[in-house]
Short mmCIF file of N, CA and C in Angstrom, two decimals:
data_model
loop_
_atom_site.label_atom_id
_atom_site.label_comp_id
_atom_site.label_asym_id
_atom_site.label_seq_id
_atom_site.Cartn_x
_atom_site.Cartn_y
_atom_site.Cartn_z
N UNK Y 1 11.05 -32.77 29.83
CA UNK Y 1 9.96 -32.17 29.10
C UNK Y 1 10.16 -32.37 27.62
N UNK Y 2 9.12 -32.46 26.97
CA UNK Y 2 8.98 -33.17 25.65
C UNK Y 2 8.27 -32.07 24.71
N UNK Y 3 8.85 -31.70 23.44
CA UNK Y 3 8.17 -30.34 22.71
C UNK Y 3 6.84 -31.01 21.83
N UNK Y 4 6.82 -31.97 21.98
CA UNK Y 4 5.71 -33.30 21.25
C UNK Y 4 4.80 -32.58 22.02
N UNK Y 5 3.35 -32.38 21.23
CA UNK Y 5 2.13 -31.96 21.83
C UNK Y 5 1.38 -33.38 21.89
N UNK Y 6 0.42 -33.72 23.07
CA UNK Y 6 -0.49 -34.75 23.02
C UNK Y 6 -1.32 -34.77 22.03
N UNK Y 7 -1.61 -35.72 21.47
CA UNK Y 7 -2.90 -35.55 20.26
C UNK Y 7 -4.19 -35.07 21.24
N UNK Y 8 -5.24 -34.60 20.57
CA UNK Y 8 -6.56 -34.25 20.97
C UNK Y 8 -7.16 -35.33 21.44
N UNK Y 9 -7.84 -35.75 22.08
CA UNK Y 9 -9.08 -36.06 22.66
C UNK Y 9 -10.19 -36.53 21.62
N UNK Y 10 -10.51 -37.97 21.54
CA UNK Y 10 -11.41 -37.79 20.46
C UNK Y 10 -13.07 -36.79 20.54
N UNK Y 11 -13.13 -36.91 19.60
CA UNK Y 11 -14.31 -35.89 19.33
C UNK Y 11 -14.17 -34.40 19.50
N UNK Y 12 -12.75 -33.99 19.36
CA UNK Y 12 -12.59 -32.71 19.76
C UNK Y 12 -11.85 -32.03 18.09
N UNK Y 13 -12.63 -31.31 17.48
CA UNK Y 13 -12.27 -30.72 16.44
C UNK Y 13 -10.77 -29.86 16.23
N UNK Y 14 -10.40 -30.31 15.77
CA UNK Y 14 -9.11 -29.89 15.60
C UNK Y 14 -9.03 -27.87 15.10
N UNK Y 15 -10.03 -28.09 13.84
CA UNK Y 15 -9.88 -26.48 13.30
C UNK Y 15 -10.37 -25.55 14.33
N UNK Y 16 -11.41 -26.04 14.83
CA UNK Y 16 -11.99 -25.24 16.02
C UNK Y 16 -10.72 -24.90 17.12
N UNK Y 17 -10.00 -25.89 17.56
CA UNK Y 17 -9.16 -25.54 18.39
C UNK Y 17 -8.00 -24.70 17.45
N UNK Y 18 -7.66 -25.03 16.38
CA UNK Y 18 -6.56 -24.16 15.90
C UNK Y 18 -7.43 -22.35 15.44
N UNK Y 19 -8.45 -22.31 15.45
CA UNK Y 19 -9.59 -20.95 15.35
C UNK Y 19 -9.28 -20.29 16.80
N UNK Y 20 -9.37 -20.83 17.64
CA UNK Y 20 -9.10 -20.10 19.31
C UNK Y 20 -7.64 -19.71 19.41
N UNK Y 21 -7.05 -20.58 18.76
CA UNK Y 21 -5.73 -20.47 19.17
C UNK Y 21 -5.34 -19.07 18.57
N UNK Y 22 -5.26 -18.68 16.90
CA UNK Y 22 -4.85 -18.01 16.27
C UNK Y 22 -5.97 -16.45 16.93
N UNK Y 23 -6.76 -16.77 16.77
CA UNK Y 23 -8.01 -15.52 17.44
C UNK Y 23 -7.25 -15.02 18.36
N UNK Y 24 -6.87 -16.39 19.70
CA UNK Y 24 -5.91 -15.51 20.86
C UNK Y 24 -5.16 -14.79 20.13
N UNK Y 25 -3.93 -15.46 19.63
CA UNK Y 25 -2.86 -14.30 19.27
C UNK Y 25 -3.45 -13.10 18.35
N UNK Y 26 -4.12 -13.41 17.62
CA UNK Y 26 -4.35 -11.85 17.17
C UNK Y 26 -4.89 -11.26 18.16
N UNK Y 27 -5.85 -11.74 18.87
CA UNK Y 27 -6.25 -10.56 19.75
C UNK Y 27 -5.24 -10.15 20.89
N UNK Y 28 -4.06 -10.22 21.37
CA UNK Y 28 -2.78 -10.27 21.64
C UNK Y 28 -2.00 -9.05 21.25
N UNK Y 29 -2.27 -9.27 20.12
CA UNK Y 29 -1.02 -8.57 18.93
C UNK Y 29 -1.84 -7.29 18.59
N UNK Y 30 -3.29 -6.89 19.21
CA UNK Y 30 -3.92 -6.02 18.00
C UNK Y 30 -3.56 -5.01 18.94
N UNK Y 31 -3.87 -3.83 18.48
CA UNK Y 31 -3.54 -2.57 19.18
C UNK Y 31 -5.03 -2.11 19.81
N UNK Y 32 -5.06 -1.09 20.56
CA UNK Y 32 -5.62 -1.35 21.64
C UNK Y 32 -7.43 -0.38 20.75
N UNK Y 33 -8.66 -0.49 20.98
CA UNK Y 33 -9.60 0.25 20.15
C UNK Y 33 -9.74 1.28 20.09
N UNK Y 34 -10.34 2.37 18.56
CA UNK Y 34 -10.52 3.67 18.81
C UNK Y 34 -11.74 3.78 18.95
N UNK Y 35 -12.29 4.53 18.37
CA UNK Y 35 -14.22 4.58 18.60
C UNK Y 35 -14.70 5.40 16.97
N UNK Y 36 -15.84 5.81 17.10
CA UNK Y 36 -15.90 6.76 15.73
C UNK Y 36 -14.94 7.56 15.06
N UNK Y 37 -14.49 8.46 16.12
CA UNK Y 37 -13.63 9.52 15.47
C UNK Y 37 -12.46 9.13 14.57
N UNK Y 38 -11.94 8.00 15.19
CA UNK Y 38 -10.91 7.37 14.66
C UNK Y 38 -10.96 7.05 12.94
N UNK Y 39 -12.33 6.38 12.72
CA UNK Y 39 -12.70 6.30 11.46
C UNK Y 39 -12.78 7.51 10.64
N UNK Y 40 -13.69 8.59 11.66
CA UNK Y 40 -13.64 9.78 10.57
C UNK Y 40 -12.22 10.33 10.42
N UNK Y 41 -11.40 10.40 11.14
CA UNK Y 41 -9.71 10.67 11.01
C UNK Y 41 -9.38 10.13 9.70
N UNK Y 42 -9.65 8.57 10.00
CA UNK Y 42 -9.18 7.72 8.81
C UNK Y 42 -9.59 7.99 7.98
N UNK Y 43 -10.86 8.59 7.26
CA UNK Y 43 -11.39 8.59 6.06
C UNK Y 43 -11.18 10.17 5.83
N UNK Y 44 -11.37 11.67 6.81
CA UNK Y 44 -10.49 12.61 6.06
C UNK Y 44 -9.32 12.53 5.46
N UNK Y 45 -8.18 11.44 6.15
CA UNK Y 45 -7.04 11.84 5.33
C UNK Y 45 -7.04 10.32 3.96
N UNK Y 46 -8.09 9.54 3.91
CA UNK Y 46 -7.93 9.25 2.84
C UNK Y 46 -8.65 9.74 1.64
N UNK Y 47 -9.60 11.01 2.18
CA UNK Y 47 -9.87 12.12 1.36
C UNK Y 47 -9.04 12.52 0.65
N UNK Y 48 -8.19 13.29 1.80
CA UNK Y 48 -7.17 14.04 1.45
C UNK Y 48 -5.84 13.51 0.53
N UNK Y 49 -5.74 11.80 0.70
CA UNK Y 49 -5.15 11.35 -0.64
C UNK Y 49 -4.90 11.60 -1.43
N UNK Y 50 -6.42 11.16 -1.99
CA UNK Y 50 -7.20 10.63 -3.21
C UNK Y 50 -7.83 12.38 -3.50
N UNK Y 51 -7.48 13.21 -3.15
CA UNK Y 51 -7.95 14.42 -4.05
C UNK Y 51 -6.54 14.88 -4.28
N UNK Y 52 -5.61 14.61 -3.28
CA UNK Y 52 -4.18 14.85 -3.69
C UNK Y 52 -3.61 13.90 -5.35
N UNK Y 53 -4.21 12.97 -5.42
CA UNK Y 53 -3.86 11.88 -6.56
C UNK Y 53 -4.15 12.27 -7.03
N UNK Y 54 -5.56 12.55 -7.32
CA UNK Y 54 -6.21 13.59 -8.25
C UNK Y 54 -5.50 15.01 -9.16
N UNK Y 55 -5.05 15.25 -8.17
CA UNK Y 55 -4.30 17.07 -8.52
C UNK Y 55 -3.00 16.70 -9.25
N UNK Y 56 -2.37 15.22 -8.91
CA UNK Y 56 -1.42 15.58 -9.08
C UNK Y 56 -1.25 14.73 -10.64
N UNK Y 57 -2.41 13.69 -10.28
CA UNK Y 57 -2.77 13.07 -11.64
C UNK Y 57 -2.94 13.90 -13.40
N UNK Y 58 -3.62 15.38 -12.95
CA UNK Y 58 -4.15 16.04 -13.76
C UNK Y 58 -2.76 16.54 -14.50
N UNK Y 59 -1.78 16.80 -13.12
CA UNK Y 59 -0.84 17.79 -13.56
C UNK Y 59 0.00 17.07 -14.76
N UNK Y 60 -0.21 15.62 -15.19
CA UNK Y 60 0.77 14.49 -16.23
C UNK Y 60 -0.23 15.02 -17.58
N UNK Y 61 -1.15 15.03 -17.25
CA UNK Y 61 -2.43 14.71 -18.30
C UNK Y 61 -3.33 13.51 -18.77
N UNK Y 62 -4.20 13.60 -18.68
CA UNK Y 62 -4.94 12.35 -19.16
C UNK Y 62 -5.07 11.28 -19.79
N UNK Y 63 -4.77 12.27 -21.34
CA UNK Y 63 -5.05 11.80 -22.87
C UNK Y 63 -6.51 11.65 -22.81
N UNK Y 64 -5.98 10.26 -23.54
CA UNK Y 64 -8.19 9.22 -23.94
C UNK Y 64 -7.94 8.09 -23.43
N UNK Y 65 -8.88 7.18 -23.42
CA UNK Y 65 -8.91 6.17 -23.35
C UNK Y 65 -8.23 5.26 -24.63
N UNK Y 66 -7.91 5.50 -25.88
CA UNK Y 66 -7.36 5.23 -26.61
C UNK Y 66 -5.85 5.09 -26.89
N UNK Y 67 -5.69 6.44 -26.25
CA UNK Y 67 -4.11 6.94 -26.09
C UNK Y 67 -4.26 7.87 -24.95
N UNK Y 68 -4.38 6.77 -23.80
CA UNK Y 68 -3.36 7.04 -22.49
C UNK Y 68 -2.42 8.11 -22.08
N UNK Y 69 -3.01 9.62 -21.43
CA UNK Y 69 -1.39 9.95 -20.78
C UNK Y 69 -1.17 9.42 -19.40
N UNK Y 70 0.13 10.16 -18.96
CA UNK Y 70 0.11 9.30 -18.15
C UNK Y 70 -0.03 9.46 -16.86
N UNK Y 71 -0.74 10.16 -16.66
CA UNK Y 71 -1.97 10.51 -15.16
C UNK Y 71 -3.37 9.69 -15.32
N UNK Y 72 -3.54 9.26 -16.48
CA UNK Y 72 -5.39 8.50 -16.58
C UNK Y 72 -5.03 7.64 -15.73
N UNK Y 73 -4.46 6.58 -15.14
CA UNK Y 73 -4.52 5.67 -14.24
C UNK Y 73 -4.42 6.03 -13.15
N UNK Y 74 -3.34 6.81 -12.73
CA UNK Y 74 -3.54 7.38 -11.18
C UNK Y 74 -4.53 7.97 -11.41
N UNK Y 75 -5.22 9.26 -12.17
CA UNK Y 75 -6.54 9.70 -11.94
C UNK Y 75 -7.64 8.72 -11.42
N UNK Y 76 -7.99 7.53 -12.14
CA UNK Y 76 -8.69 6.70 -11.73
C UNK Y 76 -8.68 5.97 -10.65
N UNK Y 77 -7.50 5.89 -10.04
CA UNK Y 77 -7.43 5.27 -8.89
C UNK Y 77 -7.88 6.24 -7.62
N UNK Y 78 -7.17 7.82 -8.38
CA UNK Y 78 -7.54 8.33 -7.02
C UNK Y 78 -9.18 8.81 -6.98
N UNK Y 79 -9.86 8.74 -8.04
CA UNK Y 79 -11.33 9.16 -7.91
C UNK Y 79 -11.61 7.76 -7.11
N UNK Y 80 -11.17 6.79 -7.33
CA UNK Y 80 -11.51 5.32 -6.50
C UNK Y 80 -11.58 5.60 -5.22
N UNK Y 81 -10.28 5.80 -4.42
CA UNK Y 81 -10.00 6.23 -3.38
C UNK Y 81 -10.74 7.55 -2.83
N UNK Y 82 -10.66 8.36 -3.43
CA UNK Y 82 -11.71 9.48 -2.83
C UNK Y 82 -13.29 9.22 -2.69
N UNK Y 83 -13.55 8.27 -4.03
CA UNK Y 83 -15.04 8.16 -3.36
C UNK Y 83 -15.76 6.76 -2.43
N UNK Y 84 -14.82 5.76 -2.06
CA UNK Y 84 -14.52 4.72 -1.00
C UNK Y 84 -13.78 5.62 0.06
N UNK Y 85 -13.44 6.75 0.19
CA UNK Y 85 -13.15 7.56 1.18
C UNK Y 85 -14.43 8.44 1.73
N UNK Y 86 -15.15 8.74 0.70
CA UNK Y 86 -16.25 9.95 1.16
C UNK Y 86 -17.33 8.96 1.97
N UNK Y 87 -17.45 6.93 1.14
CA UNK Y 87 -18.65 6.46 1.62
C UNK Y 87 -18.18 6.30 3.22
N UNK Y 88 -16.62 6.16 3.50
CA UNK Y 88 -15.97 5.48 4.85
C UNK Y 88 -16.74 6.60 5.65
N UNK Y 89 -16.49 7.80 5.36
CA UNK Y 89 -16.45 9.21 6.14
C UNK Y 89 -18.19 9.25 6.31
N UNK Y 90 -18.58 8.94 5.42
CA UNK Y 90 -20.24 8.89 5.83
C UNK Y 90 -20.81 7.48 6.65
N UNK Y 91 -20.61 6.72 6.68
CA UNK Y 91 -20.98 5.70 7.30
C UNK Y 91 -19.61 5.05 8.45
N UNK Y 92 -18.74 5.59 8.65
CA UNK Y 92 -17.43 5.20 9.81
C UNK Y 92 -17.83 5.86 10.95
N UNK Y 93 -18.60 7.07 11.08
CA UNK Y 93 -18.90 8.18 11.90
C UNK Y 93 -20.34 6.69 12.68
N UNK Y 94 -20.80 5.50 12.52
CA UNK Y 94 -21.58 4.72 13.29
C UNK Y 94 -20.61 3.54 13.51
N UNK Y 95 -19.84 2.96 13.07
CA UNK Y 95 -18.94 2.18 13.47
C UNK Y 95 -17.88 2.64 14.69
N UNK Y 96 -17.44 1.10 15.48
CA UNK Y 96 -16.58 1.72 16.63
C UNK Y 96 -15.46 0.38 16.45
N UNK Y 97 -15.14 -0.28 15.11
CA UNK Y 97 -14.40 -1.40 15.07
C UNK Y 97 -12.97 -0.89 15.07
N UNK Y 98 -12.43 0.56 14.99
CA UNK Y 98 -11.63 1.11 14.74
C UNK Y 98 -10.04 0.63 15.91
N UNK Y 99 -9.31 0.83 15.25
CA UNK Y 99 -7.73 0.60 16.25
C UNK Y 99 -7.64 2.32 16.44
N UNK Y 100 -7.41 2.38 17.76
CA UNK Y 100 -6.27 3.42 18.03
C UNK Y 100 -5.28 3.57 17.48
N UNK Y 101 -4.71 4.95 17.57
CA UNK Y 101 -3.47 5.37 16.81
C UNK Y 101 -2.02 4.90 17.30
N UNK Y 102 -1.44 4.49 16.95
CA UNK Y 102 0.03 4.05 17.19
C UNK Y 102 1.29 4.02 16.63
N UNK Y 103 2.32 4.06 17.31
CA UNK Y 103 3.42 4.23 16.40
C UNK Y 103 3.46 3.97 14.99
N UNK Y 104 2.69 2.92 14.73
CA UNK Y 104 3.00 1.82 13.87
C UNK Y 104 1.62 2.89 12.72
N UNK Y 105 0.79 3.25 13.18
CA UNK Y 105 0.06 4.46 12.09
C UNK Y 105 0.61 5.33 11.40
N UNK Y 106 2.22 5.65 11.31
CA UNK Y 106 2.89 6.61 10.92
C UNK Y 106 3.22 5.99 9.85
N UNK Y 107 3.74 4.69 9.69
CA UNK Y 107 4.04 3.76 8.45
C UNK Y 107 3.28 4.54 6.85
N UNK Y 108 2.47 4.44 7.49
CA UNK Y 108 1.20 4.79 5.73
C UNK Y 108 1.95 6.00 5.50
N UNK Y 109 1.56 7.07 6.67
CA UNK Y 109 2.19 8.43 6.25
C UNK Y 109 3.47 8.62 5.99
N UNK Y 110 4.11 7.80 6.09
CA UNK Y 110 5.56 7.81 5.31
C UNK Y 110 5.53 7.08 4.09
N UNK Y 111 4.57 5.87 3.76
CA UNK Y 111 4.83 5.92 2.54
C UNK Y 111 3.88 6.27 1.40
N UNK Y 112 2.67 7.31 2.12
CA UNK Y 112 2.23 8.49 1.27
C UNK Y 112 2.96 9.28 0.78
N UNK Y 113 3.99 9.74 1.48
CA UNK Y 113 4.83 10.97 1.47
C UNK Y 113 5.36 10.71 0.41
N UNK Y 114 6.32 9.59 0.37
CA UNK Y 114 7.04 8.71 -0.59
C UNK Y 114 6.63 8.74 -1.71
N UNK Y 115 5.33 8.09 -1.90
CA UNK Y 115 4.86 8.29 -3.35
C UNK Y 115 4.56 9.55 -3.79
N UNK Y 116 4.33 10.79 -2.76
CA UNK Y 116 3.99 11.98 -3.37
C UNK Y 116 5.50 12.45 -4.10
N UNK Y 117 6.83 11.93 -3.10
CA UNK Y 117 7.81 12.79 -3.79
C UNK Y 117 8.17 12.04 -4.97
N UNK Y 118 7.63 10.78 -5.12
CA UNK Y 118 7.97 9.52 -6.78
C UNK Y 118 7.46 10.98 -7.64
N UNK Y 119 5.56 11.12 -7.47
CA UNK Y 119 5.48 12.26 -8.46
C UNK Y 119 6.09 12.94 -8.69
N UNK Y 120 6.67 13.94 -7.59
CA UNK Y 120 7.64 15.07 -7.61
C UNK Y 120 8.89 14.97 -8.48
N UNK Y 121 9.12 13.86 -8.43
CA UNK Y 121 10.08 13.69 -9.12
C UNK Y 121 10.50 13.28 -9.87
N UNK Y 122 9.52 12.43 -10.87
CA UNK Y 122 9.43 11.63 -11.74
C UNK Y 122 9.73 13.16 -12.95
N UNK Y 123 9.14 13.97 -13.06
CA UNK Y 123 9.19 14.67 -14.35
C UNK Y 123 9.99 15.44 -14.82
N UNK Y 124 10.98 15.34 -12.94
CA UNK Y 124 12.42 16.28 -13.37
C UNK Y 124 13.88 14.98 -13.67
N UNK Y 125 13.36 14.19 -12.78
CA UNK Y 125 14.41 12.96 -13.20
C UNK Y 125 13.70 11.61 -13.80
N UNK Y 126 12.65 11.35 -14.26
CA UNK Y 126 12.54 10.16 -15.00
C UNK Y 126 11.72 9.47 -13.92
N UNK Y 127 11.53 8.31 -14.45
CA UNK Y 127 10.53 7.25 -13.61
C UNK Y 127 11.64 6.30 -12.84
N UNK Y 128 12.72 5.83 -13.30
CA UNK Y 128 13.22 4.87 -13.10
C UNK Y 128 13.81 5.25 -11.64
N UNK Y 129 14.83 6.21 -11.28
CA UNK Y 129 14.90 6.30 -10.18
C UNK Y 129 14.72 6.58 -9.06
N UNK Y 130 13.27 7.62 -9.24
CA UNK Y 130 12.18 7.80 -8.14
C UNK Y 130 11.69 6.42 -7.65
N UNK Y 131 10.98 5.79 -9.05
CA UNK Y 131 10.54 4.34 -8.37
C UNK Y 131 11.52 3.55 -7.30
N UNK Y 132 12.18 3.08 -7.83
CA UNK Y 132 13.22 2.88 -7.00
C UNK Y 132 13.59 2.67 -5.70
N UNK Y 133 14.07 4.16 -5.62
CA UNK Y 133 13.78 5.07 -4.09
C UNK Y 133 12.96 4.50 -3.40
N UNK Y 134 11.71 4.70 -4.12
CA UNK Y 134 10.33 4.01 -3.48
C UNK Y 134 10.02 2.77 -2.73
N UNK Y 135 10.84 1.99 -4.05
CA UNK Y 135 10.77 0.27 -3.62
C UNK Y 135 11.55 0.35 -2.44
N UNK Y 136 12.42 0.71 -2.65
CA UNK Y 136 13.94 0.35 -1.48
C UNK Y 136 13.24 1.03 -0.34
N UNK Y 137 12.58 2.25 -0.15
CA UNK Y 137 11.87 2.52 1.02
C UNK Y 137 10.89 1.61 1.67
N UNK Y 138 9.82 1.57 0.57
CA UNK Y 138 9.06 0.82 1.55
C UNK Y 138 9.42 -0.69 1.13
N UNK Y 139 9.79 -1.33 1.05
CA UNK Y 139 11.09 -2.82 1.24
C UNK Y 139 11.61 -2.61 2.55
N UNK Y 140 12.27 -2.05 2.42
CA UNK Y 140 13.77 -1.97 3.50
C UNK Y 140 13.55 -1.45 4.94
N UNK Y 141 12.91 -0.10 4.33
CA UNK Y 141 12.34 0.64 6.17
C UNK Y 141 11.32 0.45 6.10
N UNK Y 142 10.00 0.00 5.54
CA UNK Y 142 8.61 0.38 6.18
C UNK Y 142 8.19 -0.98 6.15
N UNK Y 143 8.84 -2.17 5.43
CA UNK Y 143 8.34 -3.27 5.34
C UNK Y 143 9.73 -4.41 5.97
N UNK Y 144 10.38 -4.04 6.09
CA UNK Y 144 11.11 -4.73 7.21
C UNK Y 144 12.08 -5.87 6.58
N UNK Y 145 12.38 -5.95 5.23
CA UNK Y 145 12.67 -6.96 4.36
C UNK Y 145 14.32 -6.94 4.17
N UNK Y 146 15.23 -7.89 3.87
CA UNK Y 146 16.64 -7.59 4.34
C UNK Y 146 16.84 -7.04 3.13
N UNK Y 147 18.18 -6.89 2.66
CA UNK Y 147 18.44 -5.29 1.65
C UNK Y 147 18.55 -6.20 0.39
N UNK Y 148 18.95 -7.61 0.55
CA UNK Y 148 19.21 -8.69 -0.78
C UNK Y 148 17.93 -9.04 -1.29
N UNK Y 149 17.05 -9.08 -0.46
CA UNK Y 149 15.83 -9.43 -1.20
C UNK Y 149 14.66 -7.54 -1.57
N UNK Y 150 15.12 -6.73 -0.95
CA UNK Y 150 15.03 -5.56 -1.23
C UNK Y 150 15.08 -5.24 -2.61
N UNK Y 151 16.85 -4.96 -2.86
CA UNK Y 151 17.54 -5.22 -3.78
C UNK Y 151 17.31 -5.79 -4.94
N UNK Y 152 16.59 -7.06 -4.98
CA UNK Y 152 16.17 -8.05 -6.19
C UNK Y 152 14.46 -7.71 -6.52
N UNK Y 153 14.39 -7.30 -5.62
CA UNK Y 153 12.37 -7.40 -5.95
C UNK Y 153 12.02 -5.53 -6.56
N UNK Y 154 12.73 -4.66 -6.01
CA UNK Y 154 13.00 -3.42 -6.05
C UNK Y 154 13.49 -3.43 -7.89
N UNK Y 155 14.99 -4.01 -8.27
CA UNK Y 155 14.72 -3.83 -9.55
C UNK Y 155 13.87 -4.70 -10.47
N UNK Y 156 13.71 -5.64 -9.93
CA UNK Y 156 12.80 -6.34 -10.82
C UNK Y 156 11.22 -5.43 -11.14
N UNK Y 157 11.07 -4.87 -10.20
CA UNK Y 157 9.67 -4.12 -10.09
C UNK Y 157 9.83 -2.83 -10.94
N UNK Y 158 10.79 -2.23 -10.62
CA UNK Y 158 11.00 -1.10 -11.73
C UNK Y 158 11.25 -1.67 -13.18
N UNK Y 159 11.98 -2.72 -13.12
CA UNK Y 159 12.21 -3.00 -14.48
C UNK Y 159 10.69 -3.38 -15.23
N UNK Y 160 10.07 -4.19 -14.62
CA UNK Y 160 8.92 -4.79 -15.38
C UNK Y 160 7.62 -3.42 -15.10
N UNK Y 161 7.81 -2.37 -14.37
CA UNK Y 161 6.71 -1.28 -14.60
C UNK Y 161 7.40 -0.37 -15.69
N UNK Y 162 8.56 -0.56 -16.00
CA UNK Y 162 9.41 0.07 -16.91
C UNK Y 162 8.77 0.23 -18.54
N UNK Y 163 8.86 -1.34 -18.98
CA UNK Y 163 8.71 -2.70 -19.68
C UNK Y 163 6.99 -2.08 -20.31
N UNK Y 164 6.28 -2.77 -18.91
CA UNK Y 164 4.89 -2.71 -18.90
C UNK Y 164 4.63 -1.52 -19.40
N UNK Y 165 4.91 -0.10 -18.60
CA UNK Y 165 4.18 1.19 -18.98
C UNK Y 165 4.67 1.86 -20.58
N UNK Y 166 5.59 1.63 -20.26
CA UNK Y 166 6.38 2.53 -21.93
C UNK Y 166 6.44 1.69 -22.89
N UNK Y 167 6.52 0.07 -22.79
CA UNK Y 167 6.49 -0.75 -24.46
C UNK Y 167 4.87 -1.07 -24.08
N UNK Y 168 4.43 -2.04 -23.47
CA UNK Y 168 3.42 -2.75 -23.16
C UNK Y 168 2.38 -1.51 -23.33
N UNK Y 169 1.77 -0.63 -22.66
CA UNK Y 169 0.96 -0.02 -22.77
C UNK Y 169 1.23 1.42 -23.42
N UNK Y 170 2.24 1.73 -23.49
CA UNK Y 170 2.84 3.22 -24.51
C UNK Y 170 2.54 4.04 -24.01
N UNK Y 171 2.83 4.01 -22.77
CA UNK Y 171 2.16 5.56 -21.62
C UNK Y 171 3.69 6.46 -21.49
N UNK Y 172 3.64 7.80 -22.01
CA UNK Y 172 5.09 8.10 -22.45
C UNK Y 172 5.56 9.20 -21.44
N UNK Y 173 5.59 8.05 -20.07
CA UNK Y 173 6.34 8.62 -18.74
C UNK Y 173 7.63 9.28 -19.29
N UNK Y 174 7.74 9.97 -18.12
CA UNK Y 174 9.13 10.77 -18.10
C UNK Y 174 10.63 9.56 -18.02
N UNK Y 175 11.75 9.45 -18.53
CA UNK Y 175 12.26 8.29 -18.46
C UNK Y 175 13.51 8.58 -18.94
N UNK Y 176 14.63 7.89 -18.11
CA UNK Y 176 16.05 8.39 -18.32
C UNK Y 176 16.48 7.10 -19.65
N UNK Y 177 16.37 5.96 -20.26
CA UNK Y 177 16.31 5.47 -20.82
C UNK Y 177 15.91 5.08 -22.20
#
């Protein structure tokens, strides 16, 4: 037996056949469907986010648009998220494209959690080693990545949000440095 595949057949489209092929495996690999509810699930707790971002955004402070504190960006993101959450929650409740829940749904909620305790903890110990934490979490356990390339992308990422937020944009995070 020979691992050499026969060439195609003339007149037989190649992308088309590599379109079936990949379609199979995803449809293979996908987890099994939910129906409405599933969506409205999904879009209360990305309510519940994005009003959490919100709260916790406020608690840094704003500033202006001029001079930046340093909650205006998460604020903005999470009014993003809350209101691409409210349209999901109003219009998901007629959709049924939804996945069922699965092990593998717990992922997010662990690294929600994660970023809630970065906040938590950013203002009693600094930015640098909450972030961190963060990277190396979701790197290592939630994203499956070996600890050397963890390791390298983790400080590089803190270093250059380091860099970026406090010289580059002068947003005057909490910071052991």
């Amino acid at each position: 037996m020979s691992d050499e595949r026969t060439p195609p057949p003339p007149g037989t489209d190649i992308l088309e056949e590599l379109e079936a092929e990949v379609a199979e495996i995803l449809a293979e690999e996908r987890p099994p469907a939910g129906g409405p509810a599933y969506q409205v699930v999904g879009a209360l707790v990305a309510v519940a986010v994005g009003v959490g971002g919100v709260v916790l955004s406020l608690g840094y402070g704003l500033g202006s648009l001029r001079s930046p504190g340093p909650g205006l960006w998460p604020f903005v993101v999470s009014v993003v998220i809350t209101g691409m959450a409210l349209a999901a929650l109003v219009v998901g409740r007629h959709l049924d494209d939804t996945e069922a829940f699965t092990r593998a749904s717990v992922l997010p909620v662990v690294g929600i959690l994660t970023f809630v305790v970065l906040g938590l903890l950013m203002p009693v110990i600094g930015f640098e080693i909450p972030s961190l934490l963060l990277c190396v979490i979701w790197l290592r356990f939630l994203g499956g990545e070996t600890w050397r390339s963890t390791a390298v992308v983790s400080v590089a990422t803190v270093a250059a949000f380091y860099f970026l937020f406090l010289y580059g944009l002068r947003i005057p995070l909490p910071h052991l440095f």
